[in-house]
Coordinates of C-alpha atoms in Angstrom, one line a residue:
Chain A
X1 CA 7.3 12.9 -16.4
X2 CA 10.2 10.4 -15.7
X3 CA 11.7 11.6 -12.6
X4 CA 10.0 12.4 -9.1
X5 CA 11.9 13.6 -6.1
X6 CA 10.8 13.6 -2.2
X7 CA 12.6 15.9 0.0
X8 CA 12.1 15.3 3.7
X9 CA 11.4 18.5 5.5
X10 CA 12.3 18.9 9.1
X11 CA 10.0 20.9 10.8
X12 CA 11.3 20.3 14.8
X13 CA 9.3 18.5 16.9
X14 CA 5.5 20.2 17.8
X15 CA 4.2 20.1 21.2
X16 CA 0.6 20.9 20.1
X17 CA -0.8 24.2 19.2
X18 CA 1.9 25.6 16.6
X19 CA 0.9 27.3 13.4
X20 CA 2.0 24.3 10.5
X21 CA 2.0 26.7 7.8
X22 CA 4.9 28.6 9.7
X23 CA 7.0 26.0 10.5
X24 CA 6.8 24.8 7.3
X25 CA 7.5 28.1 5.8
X26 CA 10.2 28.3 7.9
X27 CA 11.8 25.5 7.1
X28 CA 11.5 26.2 3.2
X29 CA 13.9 29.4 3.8
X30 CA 16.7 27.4 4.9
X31 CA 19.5 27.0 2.4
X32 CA 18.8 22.6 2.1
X33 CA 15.5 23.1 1.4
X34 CA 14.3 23.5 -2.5
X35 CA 11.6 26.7 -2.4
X36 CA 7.6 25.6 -2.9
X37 CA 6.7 25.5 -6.7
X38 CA 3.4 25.2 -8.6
X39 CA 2.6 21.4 -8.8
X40 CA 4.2 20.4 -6.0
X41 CA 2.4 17.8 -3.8
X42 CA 3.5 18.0 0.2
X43 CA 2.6 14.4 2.3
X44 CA 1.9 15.5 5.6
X45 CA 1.8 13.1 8.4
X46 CA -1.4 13.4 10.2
X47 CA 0.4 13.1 13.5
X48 CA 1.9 16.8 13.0
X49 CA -1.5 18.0 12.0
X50 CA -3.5 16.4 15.1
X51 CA -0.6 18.6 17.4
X52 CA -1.4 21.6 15.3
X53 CA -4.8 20.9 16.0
X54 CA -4.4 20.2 19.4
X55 CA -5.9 16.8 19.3
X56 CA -4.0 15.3 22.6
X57 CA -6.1 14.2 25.2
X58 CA -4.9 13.6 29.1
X59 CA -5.4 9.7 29.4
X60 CA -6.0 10.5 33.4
X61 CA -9.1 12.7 32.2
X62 CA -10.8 10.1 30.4
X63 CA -13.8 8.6 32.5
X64 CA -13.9 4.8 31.6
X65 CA -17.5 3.8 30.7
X66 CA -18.4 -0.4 31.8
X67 CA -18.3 -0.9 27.7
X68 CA -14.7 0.2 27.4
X69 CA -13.5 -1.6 31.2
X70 CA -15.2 -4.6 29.6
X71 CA -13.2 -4.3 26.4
X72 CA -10.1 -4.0 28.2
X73 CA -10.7 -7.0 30.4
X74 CA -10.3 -9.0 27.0
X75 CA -8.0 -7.8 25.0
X76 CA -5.8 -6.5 27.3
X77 CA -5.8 -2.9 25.9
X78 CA -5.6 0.3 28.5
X79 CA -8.9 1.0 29.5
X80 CA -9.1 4.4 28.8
X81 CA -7.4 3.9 25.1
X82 CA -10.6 1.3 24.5
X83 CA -12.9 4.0 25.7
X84 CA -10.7 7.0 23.9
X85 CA -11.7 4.3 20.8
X86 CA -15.5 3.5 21.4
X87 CA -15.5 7.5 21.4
X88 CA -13.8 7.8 18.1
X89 CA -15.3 5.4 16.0
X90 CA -17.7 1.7 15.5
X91 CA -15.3 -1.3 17.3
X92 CA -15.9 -4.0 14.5
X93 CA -13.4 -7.0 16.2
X94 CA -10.5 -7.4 17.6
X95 CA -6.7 -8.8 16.3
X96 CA -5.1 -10.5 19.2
X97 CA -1.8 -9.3 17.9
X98 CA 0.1 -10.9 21.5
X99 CA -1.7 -13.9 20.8
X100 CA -1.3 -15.1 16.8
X101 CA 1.9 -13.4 15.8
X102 CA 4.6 -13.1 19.0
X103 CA 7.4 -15.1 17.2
X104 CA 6.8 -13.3 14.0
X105 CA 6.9 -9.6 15.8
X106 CA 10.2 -10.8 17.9
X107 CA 12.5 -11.6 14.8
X108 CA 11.0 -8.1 13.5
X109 CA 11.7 -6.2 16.6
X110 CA 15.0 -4.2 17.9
X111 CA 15.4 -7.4 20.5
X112 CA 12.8 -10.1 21.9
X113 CA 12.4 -7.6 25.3
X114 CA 11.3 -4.9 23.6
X115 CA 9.2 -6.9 21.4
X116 CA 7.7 -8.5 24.3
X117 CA 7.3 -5.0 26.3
X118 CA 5.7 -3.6 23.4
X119 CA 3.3 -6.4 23.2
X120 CA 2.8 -5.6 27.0
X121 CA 2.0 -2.4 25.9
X122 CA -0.8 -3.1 23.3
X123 CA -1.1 -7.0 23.5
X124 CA -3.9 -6.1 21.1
X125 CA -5.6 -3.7 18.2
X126 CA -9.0 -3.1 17.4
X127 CA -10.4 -2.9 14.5
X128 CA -12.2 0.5 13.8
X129 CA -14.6 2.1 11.5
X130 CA -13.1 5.8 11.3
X131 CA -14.6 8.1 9.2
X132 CA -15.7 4.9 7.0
X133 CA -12.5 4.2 6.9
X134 CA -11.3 0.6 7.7
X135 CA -8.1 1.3 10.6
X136 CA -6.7 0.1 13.8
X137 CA -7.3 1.8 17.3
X138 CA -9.3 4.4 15.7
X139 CA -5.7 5.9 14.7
X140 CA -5.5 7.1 18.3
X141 CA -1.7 6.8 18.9
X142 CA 0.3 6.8 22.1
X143 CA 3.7 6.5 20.8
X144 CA 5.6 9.8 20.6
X145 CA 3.0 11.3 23.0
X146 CA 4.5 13.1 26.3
X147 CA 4.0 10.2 28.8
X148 CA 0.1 9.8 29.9
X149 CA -1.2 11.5 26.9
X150 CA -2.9 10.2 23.3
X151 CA -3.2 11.8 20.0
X152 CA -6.8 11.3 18.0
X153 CA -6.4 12.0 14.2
X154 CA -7.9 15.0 12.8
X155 CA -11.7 15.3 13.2
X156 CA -12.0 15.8 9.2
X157 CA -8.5 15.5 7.2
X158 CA -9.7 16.3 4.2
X159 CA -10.9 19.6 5.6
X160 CA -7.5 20.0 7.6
X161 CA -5.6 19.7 4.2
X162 CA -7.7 22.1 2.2
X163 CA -7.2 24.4 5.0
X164 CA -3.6 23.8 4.7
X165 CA -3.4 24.3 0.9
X166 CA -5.3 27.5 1.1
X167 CA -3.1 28.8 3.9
X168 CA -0.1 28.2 1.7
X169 CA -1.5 29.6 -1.5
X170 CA -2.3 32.5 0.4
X171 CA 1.2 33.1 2.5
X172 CA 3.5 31.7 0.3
X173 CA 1.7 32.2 -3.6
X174 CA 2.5 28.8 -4.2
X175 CA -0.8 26.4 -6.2
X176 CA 0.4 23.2 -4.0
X177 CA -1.5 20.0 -3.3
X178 CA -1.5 18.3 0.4
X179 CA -2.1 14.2 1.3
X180 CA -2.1 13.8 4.7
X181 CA -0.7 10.5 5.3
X182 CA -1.0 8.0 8.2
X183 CA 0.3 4.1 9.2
X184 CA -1.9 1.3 8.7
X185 CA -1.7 -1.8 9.2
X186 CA -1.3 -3.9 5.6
X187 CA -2.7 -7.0 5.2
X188 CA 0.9 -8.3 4.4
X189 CA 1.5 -7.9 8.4
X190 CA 3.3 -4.4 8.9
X191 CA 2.5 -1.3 8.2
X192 CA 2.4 1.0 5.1
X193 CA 1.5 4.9 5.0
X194 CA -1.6 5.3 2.9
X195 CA -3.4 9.0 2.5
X196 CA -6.3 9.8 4.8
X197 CA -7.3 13.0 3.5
X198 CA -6.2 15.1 0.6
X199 CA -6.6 18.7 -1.0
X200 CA -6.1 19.4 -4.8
X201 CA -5.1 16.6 -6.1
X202 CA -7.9 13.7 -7.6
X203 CA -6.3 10.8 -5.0
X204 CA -7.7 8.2 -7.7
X205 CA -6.6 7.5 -11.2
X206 CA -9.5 7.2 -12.6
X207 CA -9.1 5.1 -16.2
X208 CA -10.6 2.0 -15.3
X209 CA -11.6 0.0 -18.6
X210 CA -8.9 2.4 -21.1
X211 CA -7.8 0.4 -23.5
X212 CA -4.3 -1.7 -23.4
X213 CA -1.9 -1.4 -25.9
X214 CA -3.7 -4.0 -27.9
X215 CA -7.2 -2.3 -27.7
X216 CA -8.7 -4.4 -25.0
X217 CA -10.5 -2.7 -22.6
X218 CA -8.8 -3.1 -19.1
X219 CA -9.9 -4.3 -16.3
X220 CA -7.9 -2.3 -13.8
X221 CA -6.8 1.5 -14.1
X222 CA -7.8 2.1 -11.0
X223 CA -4.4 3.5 -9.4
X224 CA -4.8 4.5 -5.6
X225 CA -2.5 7.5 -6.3
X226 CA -2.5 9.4 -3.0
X227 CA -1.9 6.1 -1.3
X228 CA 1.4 5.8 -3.1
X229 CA 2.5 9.0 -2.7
X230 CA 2.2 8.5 0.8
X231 CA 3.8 4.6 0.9
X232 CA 6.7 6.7 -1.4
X233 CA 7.2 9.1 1.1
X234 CA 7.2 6.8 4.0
X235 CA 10.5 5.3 2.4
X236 CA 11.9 8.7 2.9
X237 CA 10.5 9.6 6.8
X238 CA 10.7 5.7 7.5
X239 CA 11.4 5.7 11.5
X240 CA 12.7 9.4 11.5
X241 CA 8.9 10.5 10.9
X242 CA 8.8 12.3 13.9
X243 CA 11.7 14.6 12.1
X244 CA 10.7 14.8 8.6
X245 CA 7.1 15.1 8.8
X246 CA 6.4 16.4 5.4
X247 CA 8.0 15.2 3.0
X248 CA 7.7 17.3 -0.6
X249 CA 7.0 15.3 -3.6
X250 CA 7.8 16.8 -6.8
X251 CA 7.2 15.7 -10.4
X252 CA 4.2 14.2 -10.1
X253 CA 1.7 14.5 -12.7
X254 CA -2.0 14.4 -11.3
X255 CA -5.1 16.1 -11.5
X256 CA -6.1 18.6 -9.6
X257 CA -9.9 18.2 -9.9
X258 CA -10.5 14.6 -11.2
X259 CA -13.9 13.1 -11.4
X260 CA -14.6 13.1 -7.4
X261 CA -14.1 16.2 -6.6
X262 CA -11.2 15.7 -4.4
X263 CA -13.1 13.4 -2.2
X264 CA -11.2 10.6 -1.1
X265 CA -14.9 8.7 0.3
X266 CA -14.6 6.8 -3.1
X267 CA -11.3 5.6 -2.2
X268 CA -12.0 4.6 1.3
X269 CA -15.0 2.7 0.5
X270 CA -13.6 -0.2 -1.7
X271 CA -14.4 -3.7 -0.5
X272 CA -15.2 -2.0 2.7
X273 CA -18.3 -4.9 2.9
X274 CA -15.7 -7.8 2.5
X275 CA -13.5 -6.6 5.0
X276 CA -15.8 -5.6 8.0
X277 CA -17.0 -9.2 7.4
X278 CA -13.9 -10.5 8.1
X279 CA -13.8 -8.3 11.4
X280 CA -16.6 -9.4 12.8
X281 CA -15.5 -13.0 12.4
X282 CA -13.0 -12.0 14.6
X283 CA -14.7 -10.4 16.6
X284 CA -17.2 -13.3 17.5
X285 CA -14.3 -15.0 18.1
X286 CA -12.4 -13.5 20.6
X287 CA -15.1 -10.4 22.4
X288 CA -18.4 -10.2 23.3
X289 CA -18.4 -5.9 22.6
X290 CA -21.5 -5.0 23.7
X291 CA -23.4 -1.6 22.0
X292 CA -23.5 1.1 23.4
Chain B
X1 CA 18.8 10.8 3.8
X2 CA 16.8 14.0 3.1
X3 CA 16.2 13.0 -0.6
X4 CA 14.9 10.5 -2.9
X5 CA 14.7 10.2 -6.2
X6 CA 12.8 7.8 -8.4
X7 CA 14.0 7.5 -12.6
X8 CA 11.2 6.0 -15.0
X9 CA 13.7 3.6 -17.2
X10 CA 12.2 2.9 -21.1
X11 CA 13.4 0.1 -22.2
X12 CA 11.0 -0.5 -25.0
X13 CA 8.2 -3.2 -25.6
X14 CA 8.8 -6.9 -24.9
X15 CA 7.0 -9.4 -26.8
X16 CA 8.9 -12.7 -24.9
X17 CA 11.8 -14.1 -24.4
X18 CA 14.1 -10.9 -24.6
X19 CA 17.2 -10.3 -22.7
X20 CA 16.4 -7.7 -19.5
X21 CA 19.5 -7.0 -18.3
X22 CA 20.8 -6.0 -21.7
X23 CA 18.3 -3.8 -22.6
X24 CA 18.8 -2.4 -18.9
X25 CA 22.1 -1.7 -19.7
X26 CA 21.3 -0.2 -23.2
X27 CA 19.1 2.3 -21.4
X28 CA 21.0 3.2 -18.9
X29 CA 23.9 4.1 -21.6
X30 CA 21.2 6.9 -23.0
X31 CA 22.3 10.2 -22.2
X32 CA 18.7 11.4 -20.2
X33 CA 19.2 8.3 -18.1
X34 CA 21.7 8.1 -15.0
X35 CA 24.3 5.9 -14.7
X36 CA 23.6 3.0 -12.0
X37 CA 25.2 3.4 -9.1
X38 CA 26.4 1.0 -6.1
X39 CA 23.6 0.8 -3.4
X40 CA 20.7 2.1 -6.2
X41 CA 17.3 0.3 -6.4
X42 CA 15.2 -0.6 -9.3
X43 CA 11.7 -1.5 -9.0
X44 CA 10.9 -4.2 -11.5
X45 CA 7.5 -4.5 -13.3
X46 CA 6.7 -8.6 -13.1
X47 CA 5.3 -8.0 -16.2
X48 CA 8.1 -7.8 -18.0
X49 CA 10.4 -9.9 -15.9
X50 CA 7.5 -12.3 -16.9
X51 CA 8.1 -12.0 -20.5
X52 CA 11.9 -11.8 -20.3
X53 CA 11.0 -15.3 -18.9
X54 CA 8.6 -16.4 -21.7
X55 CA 6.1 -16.8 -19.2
X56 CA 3.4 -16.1 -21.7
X57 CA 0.6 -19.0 -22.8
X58 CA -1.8 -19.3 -26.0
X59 CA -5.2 -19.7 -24.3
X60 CA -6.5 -21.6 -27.1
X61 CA -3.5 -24.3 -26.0
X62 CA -5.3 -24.3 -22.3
X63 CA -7.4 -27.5 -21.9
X64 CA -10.0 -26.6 -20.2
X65 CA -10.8 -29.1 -17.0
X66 CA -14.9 -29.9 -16.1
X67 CA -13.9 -27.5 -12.5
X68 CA -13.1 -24.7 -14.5
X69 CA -15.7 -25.0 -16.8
X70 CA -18.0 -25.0 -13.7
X71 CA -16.2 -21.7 -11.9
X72 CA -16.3 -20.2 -15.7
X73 CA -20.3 -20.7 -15.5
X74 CA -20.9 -18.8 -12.2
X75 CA -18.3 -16.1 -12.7
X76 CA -18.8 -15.5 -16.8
X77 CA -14.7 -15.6 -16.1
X78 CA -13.0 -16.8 -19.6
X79 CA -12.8 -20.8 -18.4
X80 CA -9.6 -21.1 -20.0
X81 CA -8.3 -18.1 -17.6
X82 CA -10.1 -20.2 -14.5
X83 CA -8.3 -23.1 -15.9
X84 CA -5.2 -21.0 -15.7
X85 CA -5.2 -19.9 -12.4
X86 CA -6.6 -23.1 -11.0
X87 CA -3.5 -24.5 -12.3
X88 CA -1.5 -21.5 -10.7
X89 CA -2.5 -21.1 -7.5
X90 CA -5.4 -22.4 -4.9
X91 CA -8.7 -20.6 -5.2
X92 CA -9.9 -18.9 -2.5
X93 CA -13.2 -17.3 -3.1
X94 CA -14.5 -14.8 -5.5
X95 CA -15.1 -10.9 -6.0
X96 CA -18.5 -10.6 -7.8
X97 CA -16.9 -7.2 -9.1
X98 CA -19.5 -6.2 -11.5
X99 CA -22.0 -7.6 -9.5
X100 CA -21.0 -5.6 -6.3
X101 CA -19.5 -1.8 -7.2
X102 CA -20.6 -1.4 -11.3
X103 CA -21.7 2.7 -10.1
X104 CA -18.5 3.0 -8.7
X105 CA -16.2 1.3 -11.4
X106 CA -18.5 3.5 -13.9
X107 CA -17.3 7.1 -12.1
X108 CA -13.1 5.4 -12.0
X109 CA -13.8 4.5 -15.7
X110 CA -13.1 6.5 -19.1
X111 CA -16.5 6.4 -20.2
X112 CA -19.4 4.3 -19.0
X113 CA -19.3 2.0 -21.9
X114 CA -15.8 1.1 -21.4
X115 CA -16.6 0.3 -18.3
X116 CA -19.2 -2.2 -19.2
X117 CA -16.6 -3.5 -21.7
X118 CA -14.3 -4.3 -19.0
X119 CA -16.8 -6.0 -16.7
X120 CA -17.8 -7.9 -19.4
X121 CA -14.7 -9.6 -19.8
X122 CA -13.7 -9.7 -16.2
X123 CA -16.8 -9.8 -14.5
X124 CA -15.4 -11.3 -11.2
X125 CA -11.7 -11.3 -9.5
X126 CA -10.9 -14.7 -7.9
X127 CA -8.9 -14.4 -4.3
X128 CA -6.4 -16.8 -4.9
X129 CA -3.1 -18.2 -2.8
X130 CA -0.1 -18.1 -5.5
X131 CA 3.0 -18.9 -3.7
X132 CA 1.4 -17.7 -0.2
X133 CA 0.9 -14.6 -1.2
X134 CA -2.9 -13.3 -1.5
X135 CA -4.0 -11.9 -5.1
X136 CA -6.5 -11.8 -7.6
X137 CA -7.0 -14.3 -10.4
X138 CA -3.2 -15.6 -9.8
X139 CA -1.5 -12.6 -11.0
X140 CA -2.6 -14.1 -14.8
X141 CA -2.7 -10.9 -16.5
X142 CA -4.3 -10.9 -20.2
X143 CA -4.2 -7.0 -20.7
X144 CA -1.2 -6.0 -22.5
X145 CA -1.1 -9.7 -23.5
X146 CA -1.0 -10.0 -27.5
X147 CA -4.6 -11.4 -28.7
X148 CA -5.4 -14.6 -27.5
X149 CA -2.5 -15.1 -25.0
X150 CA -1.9 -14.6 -21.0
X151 CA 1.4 -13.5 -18.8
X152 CA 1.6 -15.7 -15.8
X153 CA 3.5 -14.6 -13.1
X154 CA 7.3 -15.4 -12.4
X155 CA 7.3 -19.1 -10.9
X156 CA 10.2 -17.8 -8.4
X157 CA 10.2 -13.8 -8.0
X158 CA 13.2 -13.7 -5.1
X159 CA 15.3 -16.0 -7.7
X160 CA 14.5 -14.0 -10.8
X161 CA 15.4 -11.1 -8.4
X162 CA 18.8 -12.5 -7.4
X163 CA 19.2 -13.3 -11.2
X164 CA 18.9 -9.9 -12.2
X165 CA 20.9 -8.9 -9.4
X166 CA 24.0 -11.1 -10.3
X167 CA 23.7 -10.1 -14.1
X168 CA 23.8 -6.3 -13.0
X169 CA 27.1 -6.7 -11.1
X170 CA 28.8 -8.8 -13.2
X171 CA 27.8 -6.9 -16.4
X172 CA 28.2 -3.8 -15.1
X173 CA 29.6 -3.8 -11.8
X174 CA 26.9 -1.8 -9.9
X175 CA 25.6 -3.5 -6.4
X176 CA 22.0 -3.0 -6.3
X177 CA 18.7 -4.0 -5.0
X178 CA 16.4 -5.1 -7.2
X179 CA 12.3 -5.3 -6.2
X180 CA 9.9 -6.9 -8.3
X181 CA 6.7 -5.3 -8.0
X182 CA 3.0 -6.1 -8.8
X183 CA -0.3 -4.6 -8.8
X184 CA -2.4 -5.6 -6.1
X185 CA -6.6 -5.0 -5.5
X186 CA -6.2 -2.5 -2.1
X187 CA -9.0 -3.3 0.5
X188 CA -9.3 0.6 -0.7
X189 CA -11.3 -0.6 -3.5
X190 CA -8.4 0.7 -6.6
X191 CA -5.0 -0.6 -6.9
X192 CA -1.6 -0.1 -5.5
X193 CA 1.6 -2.0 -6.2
X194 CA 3.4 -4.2 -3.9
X195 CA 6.8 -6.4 -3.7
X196 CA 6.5 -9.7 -4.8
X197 CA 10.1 -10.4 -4.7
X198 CA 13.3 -8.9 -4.0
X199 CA 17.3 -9.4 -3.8
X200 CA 19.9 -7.3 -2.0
X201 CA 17.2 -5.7 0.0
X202 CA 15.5 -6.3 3.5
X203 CA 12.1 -6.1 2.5
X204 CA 10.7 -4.8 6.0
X205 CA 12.1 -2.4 8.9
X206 CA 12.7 -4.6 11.5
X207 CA 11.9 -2.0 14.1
X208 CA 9.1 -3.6 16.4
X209 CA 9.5 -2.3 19.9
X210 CA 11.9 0.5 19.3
X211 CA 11.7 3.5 21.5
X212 CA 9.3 6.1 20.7
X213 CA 10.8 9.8 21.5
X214 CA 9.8 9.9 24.9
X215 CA 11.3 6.4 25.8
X216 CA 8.4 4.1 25.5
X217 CA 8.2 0.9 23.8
X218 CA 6.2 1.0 20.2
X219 CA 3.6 -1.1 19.1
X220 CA 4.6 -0.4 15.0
X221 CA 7.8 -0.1 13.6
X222 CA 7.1 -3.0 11.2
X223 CA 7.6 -1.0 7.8
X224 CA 7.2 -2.7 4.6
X225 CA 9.7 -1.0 2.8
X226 CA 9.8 -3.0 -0.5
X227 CA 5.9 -2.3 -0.3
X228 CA 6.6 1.2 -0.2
X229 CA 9.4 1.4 -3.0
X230 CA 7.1 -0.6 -5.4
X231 CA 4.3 2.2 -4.5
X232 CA 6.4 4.9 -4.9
X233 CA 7.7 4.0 -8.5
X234 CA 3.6 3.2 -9.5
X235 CA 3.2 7.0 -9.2
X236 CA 5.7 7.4 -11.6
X237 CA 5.3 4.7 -14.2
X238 CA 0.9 4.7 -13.7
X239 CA -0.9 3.8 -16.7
X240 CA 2.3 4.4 -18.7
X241 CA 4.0 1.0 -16.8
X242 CA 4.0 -0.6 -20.0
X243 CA 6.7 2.2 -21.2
X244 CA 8.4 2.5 -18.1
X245 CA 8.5 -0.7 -16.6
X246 CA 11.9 -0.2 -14.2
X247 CA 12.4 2.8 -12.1
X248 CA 15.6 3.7 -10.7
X249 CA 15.2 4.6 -7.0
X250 CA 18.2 6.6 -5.8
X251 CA 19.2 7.7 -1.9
X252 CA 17.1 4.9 0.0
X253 CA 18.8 3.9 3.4
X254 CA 18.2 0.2 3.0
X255 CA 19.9 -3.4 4.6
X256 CA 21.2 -5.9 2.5
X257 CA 21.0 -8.2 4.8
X258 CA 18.2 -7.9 7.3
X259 CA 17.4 -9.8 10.3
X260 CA 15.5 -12.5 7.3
X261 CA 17.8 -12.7 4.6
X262 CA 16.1 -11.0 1.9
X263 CA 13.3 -13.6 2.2
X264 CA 10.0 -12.0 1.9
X265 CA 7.8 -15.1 2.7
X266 CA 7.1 -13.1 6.2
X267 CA 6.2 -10.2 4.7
X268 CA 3.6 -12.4 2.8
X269 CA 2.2 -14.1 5.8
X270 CA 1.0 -11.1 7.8
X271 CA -2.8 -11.7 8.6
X272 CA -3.3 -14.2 6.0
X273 CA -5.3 -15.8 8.4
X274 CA -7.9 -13.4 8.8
X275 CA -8.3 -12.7 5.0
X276 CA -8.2 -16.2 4.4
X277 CA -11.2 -16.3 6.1
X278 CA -12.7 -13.4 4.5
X279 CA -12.4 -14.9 0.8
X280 CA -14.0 -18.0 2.0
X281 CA -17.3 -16.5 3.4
X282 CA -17.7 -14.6 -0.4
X283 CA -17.3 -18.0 -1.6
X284 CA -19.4 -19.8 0.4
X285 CA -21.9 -16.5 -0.6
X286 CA -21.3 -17.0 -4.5
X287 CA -19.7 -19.7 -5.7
X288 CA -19.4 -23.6 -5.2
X289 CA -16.1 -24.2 -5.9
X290 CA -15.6 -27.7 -6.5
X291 CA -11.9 -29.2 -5.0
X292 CA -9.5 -30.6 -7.2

């Protein structure tokens, strides 16, 4: 293995509802595309699968509990996207984005207005427990929504991507593995796609303690590898993710059933302990959340 | 840009002092490997940018101060590595690794006994602050070291970037990026590589507030796009990094100039704070780190 390729696929834009598998189907038989091969690994941005799955709620529909008006009254977040977010996952603190970084996000931003209207927006983000995994807003996103609606991440990805690696196998012969993929927010202060849920492929490298090249056992090994292949195929998606939604990765060598089973709980885990610390620091900081 | 395409370079084993760019050049010239092109990218290793640079100490030259010797006792870290990254950085706090996750490093491991091999000589990661820039144990890598020495990292990673640069286009005429990458501990619990310096390249999408598709301002935008080369070559260099230590990256839409002049010291900063924080609470938990 010394050469990987990505090729973005562009699949249209969904509304919510449409059959994946087609559309991507579809968009293999045109002449651009290279045809699906044994081996190849497709990174699938969970936004397209939460349309596919019809995970778009009405914000107008959503009846605001006190806990979530509460919420909203101090950070500064829509009420029904707090409430949209106590229903999604555990609220563990708050960043108060508006508050510690504005100069920062206005020499990153397309001009100081918009950076100032998108602070408007969502003049904060709250950190979530999701699924046991560590994330911002619960992954509910209201960008590239139709106006007045919000997209929740797939209720179980790792169960959407098996389905969509079976459905393939079965319509289009191919032995393909699937990472769903999703923005989160890096500790280096933007953002970085990192997997959420995979299918047939072992999303860890597991060879922690194998030997250097001078016999010592290493501490380390422990690649994160469906997080990189989604980070790689960010590069390639980048702002156009709403067009190239999948992007097919090919070359890769990986395992298909490594030792966890294709369960990426391992990889969510991590210093999971250290980090909800650190969120509840804030938290005591800047909101009183009360439990619901 | 539909497609992107990432080259593993071999350029052999360094053992200090040697010239990169030359045996850059003498790989590329190798039939299997592509010619360098205007506008290419290659993802550096800082391991071996750190040996081209002689960066490489004799731990039995390390005297070892009374602090170190102190961290040394409640880590069981090697005192002349403490003493090394005291030297290199500020220490944070600590990661009692084998104190914390030994079940789970066991099922990541090649065998259980390596594993107990490898937390025996690095029982614990210090959180340290090298340059403003969060990592472990000051980036002081003794695997792949020869016996009995450590590779620091780079003392100036954008400069040796800019270095390699130059050298590239006046050797061989080819304008390229250059990314130096390293491997960081994810909050994930494994590893994944990141940028730790970079010339030619604007390290982040400076995107914040842009329009979504349906005209409103977004909160995101902010990608790390030297992160997400340096992730995207890991998949393809892995546990073989030591062979493959460049990677040619080819079809990336990238700024040479970006709205902060290839100066990545933003994309370090991010939510330092909050981490910050973070480390300190495990140290007050484990350790009494006395101030130098």
């Amino acid at each position: 293995m010394s050469e990987i390729t990505y090729h973005g696929i562009d699949i249209g834009l969904l509304e919510g509802g449409e059959d994946l598998v087609e559309l991507l189907l579809e968009a293999f038989e045109e002449s651009e595309t290279p045809t699906l091969q044994d081996d190849d690994v497709l990174v699938v941005s969970s936004k397209v699968v939460s349309l596919a799955e019809e995970r778009i709620v009405e914000l107008d529909r959503v009846p605001v509990s006190p806990g979530a008006e509460r919420i909203a009254d101090v950070t500064g977040i829509d009420a029904r996207e707090v409430e949209l977010t106590l229903r999604e996952s555990t609220i563990l603190g708050v960043i108060p984005v508006a508050e510690i970084v504005p100069d920062r996000l206005e020499s990153y931003a397309v001009s100081p207005e918009a950076a100032r209207d998108a602070l408007e927006t969502l003049p904060a983000l709250l950190v979530t427990n999701w699924n046991g995994r560590l994330c911002t807003n619960a992954g509910i996103d209201l960008s590239n929504s139709p106006e007045g609606t919000a997209t929740l991440l797939p209720t179980d990805p790792n169960a959407s991507a098996r389905r969509l690696r079976e459905e393939i196998r079965e319509r289009a012969g191919a032995d393909v593995a699937i990472v769903i993929a999703d923005s989160e927010v890096s500790h280096r202060g933007g953002s970085v796609d990192v997997a959420i849920g995979c299918a047939g492929i072992d999303p860890v490298d597991s060879n922690f303690g194998a030997t250097d090249l001078f016999g010592s056992p290493k501490v380390g090994g422990v690649d994160l590898l469906a997080d990189e292949l989604a980070a790689g195929a960010a590069v390639l998606s980048g702002q156009a993710a709403e067009r190239r939604p999948v992007v097919l990765v090919r070359g890769v060598d990986y395992d298909r059933n490594g030792g966890i089973d294709d369960d990426v709980d391992l990889v969510r885990a991590g210093f999971w302990p250290t980090l909800k610390r650190t969120a509840q620091v804030k938290l005591a900081e800047h909101l009183p959340i009360p439990r619901r």
